mmCIF file of C-alpha atoms in Angstrom:
data_model
loop_
_atom_site.group_PDB
_atom_site.id
_atom_site.type_symbol
_atom_site.label_atom_id
_atom_site.label_comp_id
_atom_site.label_asym_id
_atom_site.label_seq_id
_atom_site.Cartn_x
_atom_site.Cartn_y
_atom_site.Cartn_z
ATOM 1 C CA MET W 3 -51.491 11.023 -28.067
ATOM 2 C CA GLU W 4 -52.945 15.105 -28.708
ATOM 3 C CA ASN W 5 -56.093 14.222 -30.308
ATOM 4 C CA GLU W 6 -57.722 10.962 -27.636
ATOM 5 C CA LEU W 7 -56.385 14.274 -25.246
ATOM 6 C CA GLN W 8 -59.013 16.246 -27.625
ATOM 7 C CA ASN W 9 -61.320 14.084 -27.715
ATOM 8 C CA ILE W 10 -61.252 14.402 -23.776
ATOM 9 C CA LEU W 11 -61.044 18.446 -23.225
ATOM 10 C CA ASN W 12 -63.732 18.169 -25.561
ATOM 11 C CA PRO W 13 -66.009 21.369 -25.312
ATOM 12 C CA LEU W 14 -68.695 19.375 -25.846
ATOM 13 C CA LEU W 15 -68.691 16.857 -22.571
ATOM 14 C CA ALA W 16 -70.388 17.001 -19.964
ATOM 15 C CA SER W 17 -68.136 16.369 -16.977
ATOM 16 C CA MET W 18 -64.421 14.755 -16.851
ATOM 17 C CA LYS W 19 -63.116 12.230 -14.064
ATOM 18 C CA VAL W 20 -60.238 12.985 -12.316
ATOM 19 C CA LEU W 21 -58.449 10.991 -9.266
ATOM 20 C CA VAL W 22 -55.116 12.495 -7.809
ATOM 21 C CA ALA W 23 -52.808 10.440 -5.887
ATOM 22 C CA TYR W 24 -50.574 12.045 -3.640
ATOM 23 C CA ASP W 25 -48.531 12.155 -1.467
ATOM 24 C CA LYS W 26 -48.687 14.447 1.280
ATOM 25 C CA LEU W 27 -52.125 17.118 2.081
ATOM 26 C CA GLY W 28 -49.698 20.140 0.448
ATOM 27 C CA CYS W 29 -49.266 18.082 -2.510
ATOM 28 C CA GLY W 30 -53.257 17.080 -3.002
ATOM 29 C CA ILE W 31 -53.571 20.571 -2.264
ATOM 30 C CA ARG W 32 -51.286 21.798 -4.697
ATOM 31 C CA ALA W 33 -53.098 19.350 -6.828
ATOM 32 C CA ASN W 34 -56.733 20.591 -6.919
ATOM 33 C CA ASP W 35 -55.302 24.451 -7.835
ATOM 34 C CA LEU W 36 -54.317 22.582 -11.001
ATOM 35 C CA CYS W 37 -57.866 21.613 -10.947
ATOM 36 C CA ASP W 38 -59.910 24.452 -10.495
ATOM 37 C CA ARG W 39 -57.136 26.008 -13.191
ATOM 38 C CA LEU W 40 -58.694 23.655 -15.562
ATOM 39 C CA THR W 41 -62.270 24.024 -14.053
ATOM 40 C CA GLN W 42 -62.318 27.193 -14.536
ATOM 41 C CA HIS W 43 -61.277 26.609 -17.882
ATOM 42 C CA LEU W 44 -63.346 24.618 -19.175
ATOM 43 C CA ALA W 45 -67.134 26.386 -17.423
ATOM 44 C CA PRO W 46 -69.560 25.903 -17.592
ATOM 45 C CA THR W 47 -69.610 22.922 -20.114
ATOM 46 C CA CYS W 48 -67.311 21.067 -18.849
ATOM 47 C CA GLN W 49 -67.440 20.059 -15.182
ATOM 48 C CA LEU W 50 -64.902 17.799 -13.229
ATOM 49 C CA GLN W 51 -65.283 14.893 -10.936
ATOM 50 C CA LEU W 52 -62.412 14.915 -8.523
ATOM 51 C CA SER W 53 -61.483 11.902 -6.751
ATOM 52 C CA PHE W 54 -58.283 12.334 -4.458
ATOM 53 C CA TRP W 55 -56.132 9.427 -3.063
ATOM 54 C CA SER W 56 -54.026 9.235 -0.869
ATOM 55 C CA LEU W 57 -50.590 6.772 -1.489
ATOM 56 C CA SER W 58 -50.672 5.905 2.128
ATOM 57 C CA ALA W 59 -54.273 4.721 1.988
ATOM 58 C CA LEU W 60 -53.621 2.927 -2.115
ATOM 59 C CA GLN W 61 -50.586 0.888 0.175
ATOM 60 C CA LEU W 62 -53.151 -1.057 1.351
ATOM 61 C CA PRO W 63 -54.688 -4.244 -1.146
ATOM 62 C CA LEU W 64 -58.336 -3.219 -0.782
ATOM 63 C CA LEU W 65 -58.150 0.443 -1.440
ATOM 64 C CA ALA W 66 -55.704 0.073 -4.135
ATOM 65 C CA ARG W 67 -57.766 -1.840 -5.753
ATOM 66 C CA ALA W 68 -60.619 0.407 -5.314
ATOM 67 C CA ALA W 69 -59.104 3.522 -6.296
ATOM 68 C CA GLU W 70 -57.846 0.898 -9.043
ATOM 69 C CA ASP W 71 -62.007 0.897 -10.125
ATOM 70 C CA GLU W 72 -62.279 3.922 -10.290
ATOM 71 C CA ALA W 73 -59.369 4.500 -12.273
ATOM 72 C CA THR W 74 -61.158 2.224 -14.915
ATOM 73 C CA GLN W 75 -62.958 4.929 -15.776
ATOM 74 C CA THR W 76 -60.989 8.015 -15.045
ATOM 75 C CA ASP W 77 -60.174 10.590 -17.992
ATOM 76 C CA LEU W 78 -57.052 12.016 -16.276
ATOM 77 C CA LEU W 79 -54.982 10.698 -13.887
ATOM 78 C CA ILE W 80 -52.496 13.429 -11.764
ATOM 79 C CA ILE W 81 -49.737 12.045 -9.554
ATOM 80 C CA ALA W 82 -49.819 14.961 -6.767
ATOM 81 C CA VAL W 83 -45.520 13.632 -5.630
ATOM 82 C CA ASN W 84 -42.068 15.223 -4.145
ATOM 83 C CA GLY W 85 -39.579 14.960 -7.095
ATOM 84 C CA ASP W 86 -36.394 13.587 -4.965
ATOM 85 C CA GLU W 87 -38.539 10.741 -3.037
ATOM 86 C CA ALA W 88 -38.308 6.729 -4.420
ATOM 87 C CA LEU W 89 -42.322 5.328 -5.059
ATOM 88 C CA PRO W 90 -42.412 3.054 -2.543
ATOM 89 C CA PRO W 91 -43.161 -0.490 -5.025
ATOM 90 C CA SER W 92 -46.472 -1.265 -4.912
ATOM 91 C CA ILE W 93 -48.132 2.976 -6.103
ATOM 92 C CA LYS W 94 -44.914 1.639 -8.801
ATOM 93 C CA SER W 95 -47.447 -1.362 -9.519
ATOM 94 C CA TRP W 96 -50.757 0.694 -8.713
ATOM 95 C CA ILE W 97 -49.640 4.113 -10.695
ATOM 96 C CA SER W 98 -48.835 1.165 -13.967
ATOM 97 C CA ARG W 99 -52.414 -0.734 -13.846
ATOM 98 C CA CYS W 100 -53.995 2.049 -14.030
ATOM 99 C CA THR W 101 -52.116 3.595 -16.375
ATOM 100 C CA ARG W 102 -52.395 0.781 -19.107
ATOM 101 C CA ARG W 103 -56.450 1.262 -18.057
ATOM 102 C CA LEU W 104 -56.383 4.483 -18.880
ATOM 103 C CA ARG W 105 -54.519 4.240 -22.334
ATOM 104 C CA SER W 106 -57.330 2.186 -23.345
ATOM 105 C CA HIS W 107 -59.155 4.174 -22.928
ATOM 106 C CA ALA W 108 -57.894 7.497 -24.219
ATOM 107 C CA GLY W 109 -57.212 8.641 -20.770
ATOM 108 C CA ALA W 110 -54.012 11.156 -19.935
ATOM 109 C CA LEU W 111 -51.714 10.916 -16.971
ATOM 110 C CA ALA W 112 -50.282 14.241 -15.463
ATOM 111 C CA VAL W 113 -47.884 14.848 -12.923
ATOM 112 C CA GLN W 114 -46.443 17.145 -10.305
ATOM 113 C CA LEU W 115 -43.234 17.331 -9.225
ATOM 114 C CA HIS W 116 -42.910 19.218 -5.626
ATOM 115 C CA GLY W 117 -39.657 20.053 -3.638
ATOM 116 C CA ILE W 118 -37.385 20.382 -6.466
ATOM 117 C CA LEU W 119 -36.209 22.538 -9.314
ATOM 118 C CA ARG W 120 -37.249 22.979 -12.602
ATOM 119 C CA MET W 121 -34.225 22.036 -14.322
ATOM 120 C CA ASN W 122 -34.223 18.766 -11.929
ATOM 121 C CA GLN W 123 -36.998 17.097 -13.364
ATOM 122 C CA GLU W 124 -35.402 15.099 -15.573
ATOM 123 C CA LEU W 125 -32.678 13.698 -12.817
ATOM 124 C CA SER W 126 -35.670 13.199 -10.312
ATOM 125 C CA PRO W 127 -36.054 10.041 -9.878
ATOM 126 C CA THR W 128 -39.554 10.170 -9.451
ATOM 127 C CA TYR W 129 -40.133 11.170 -12.783
ATOM 128 C CA LYS W 130 -38.061 8.913 -14.198
ATOM 129 C CA CYS W 131 -39.856 6.094 -12.817
ATOM 130 C CA LEU W 132 -43.547 7.613 -14.015
ATOM 131 C CA LYS W 133 -42.119 8.252 -17.669
ATOM 132 C CA HIS W 134 -40.706 5.091 -18.102
ATOM 133 C CA ILE W 135 -43.868 3.357 -16.760
ATOM 134 C CA ALA W 136 -45.565 5.930 -18.648
ATOM 135 C CA ASP W 137 -43.722 4.875 -22.140
ATOM 136 C CA ASP W 138 -44.152 0.741 -21.213
ATOM 137 C CA ALA W 139 -48.207 2.032 -21.237
ATOM 138 C CA GLY W 140 -47.319 4.197 -24.731
ATOM 139 C CA MET W 141 -48.668 6.914 -22.643
ATOM 140 C CA HIS W 142 -47.722 10.870 -23.094
ATOM 141 C CA ILE W 143 -47.353 12.356 -20.140
ATOM 142 C CA PHE W 144 -47.715 15.561 -19.101
ATOM 143 C CA SER W 145 -45.491 16.851 -16.311
ATOM 144 C CA GLU W 146 -45.407 19.871 -14.091
ATOM 145 C CA VAL W 147 -42.261 21.190 -10.836
ATOM 146 C CA VAL W 148 -44.019 22.293 -8.090
ATOM 147 C CA GLU W 149 -40.743 24.186 -7.375
ATOM 148 C CA PRO W 150 -39.370 24.419 -3.031
ATOM 149 C CA THR W 151 -40.797 27.879 -1.247
ATOM 150 C CA CYS W 152 -39.547 29.557 1.715
ATOM 151 C CA ASP W 153 -43.034 31.091 1.257
ATOM 152 C CA ILE W 154 -45.731 30.445 3.714
ATOM 153 C CA PRO W 155 -48.657 30.290 0.985
ATOM 154 C CA ASP W 156 -50.288 34.051 1.678
ATOM 155 C CA GLY W 157 -54.231 32.872 2.711
ATOM 156 C CA SER W 158 -56.417 35.617 1.240
ATOM 157 C CA ILE W 159 -59.033 36.025 -0.920
ATOM 158 C CA GLU W 160 -56.621 37.613 -3.410
ATOM 159 C CA SER W 161 -53.694 36.443 -2.432
ATOM 160 C CA ILE W 162 -56.139 32.570 -3.693
ATOM 161 C CA HIS W 163 -57.945 34.199 -6.062
ATOM 162 C CA LYS W 164 -54.610 35.462 -7.694
ATOM 163 C CA ARG W 165 -52.724 31.641 -7.541
ATOM 164 C CA ALA W 166 -56.484 30.453 -8.865
ATOM 165 C CA HIS W 167 -55.846 32.413 -12.437
ATOM 166 C CA MET W 168 -52.233 31.493 -13.023
ATOM 167 C CA ARG W 169 -51.330 29.186 -15.626
ATOM 168 C CA SER W 170 -49.193 26.556 -15.375
ATOM 169 C CA PRO W 171 -46.954 24.950 -17.612
ATOM 170 C CA VAL W 172 -49.694 21.521 -17.902
ATOM 171 C CA LEU W 173 -52.204 23.378 -17.743
ATOM 172 C CA GLU W 174 -51.446 25.776 -20.731
ATOM 173 C CA THR W 175 -50.838 22.208 -22.669
ATOM 174 C CA ILE W 176 -53.423 20.670 -22.309
ATOM 175 C CA LEU W 177 -55.729 24.304 -22.593
ATOM 176 C CA SER W 178 -53.584 24.761 -26.664
ATOM 177 C CA LEU W 179 -54.900 21.129 -27.463
ATOM 178 C CA HIS W 180 -58.284 22.131 -26.002
#
């Protein structure tokens, strides 16, 4: 899988398609932050083409099929969800179908688990489920935990700039293969 991921993140690529599926707006925003940091490290040679899908929208069959068709052309699927909540069966099925398609063209799966402690990742029902789906598809899963915080994010330009330059374990792994 490492060689396949290196091909996906080849600096000669003009663009990389990323599909983000998120359960809550805050999770989608943090997944976007990850994409922003990835973009900074790949720019200017490679640009990310981002697509965001709410898990609630993906429970509708018509929208789930549209997102699944889009996943056929995706290089990186990011699932950004609460780590303590079980995924609905329809979402599990959607992720499973998408990961099989990702595997067929050397895509990658990254998971952001929100609202849990890093040390509890292996105990998370969501992580266990997504790990099982990735294993069934024959893919490696890249994961990151976004621990709960009592702090309300500072919206100042300085704070945003500082967060944009933070490196997460998922980003570090992806960049080390680059």
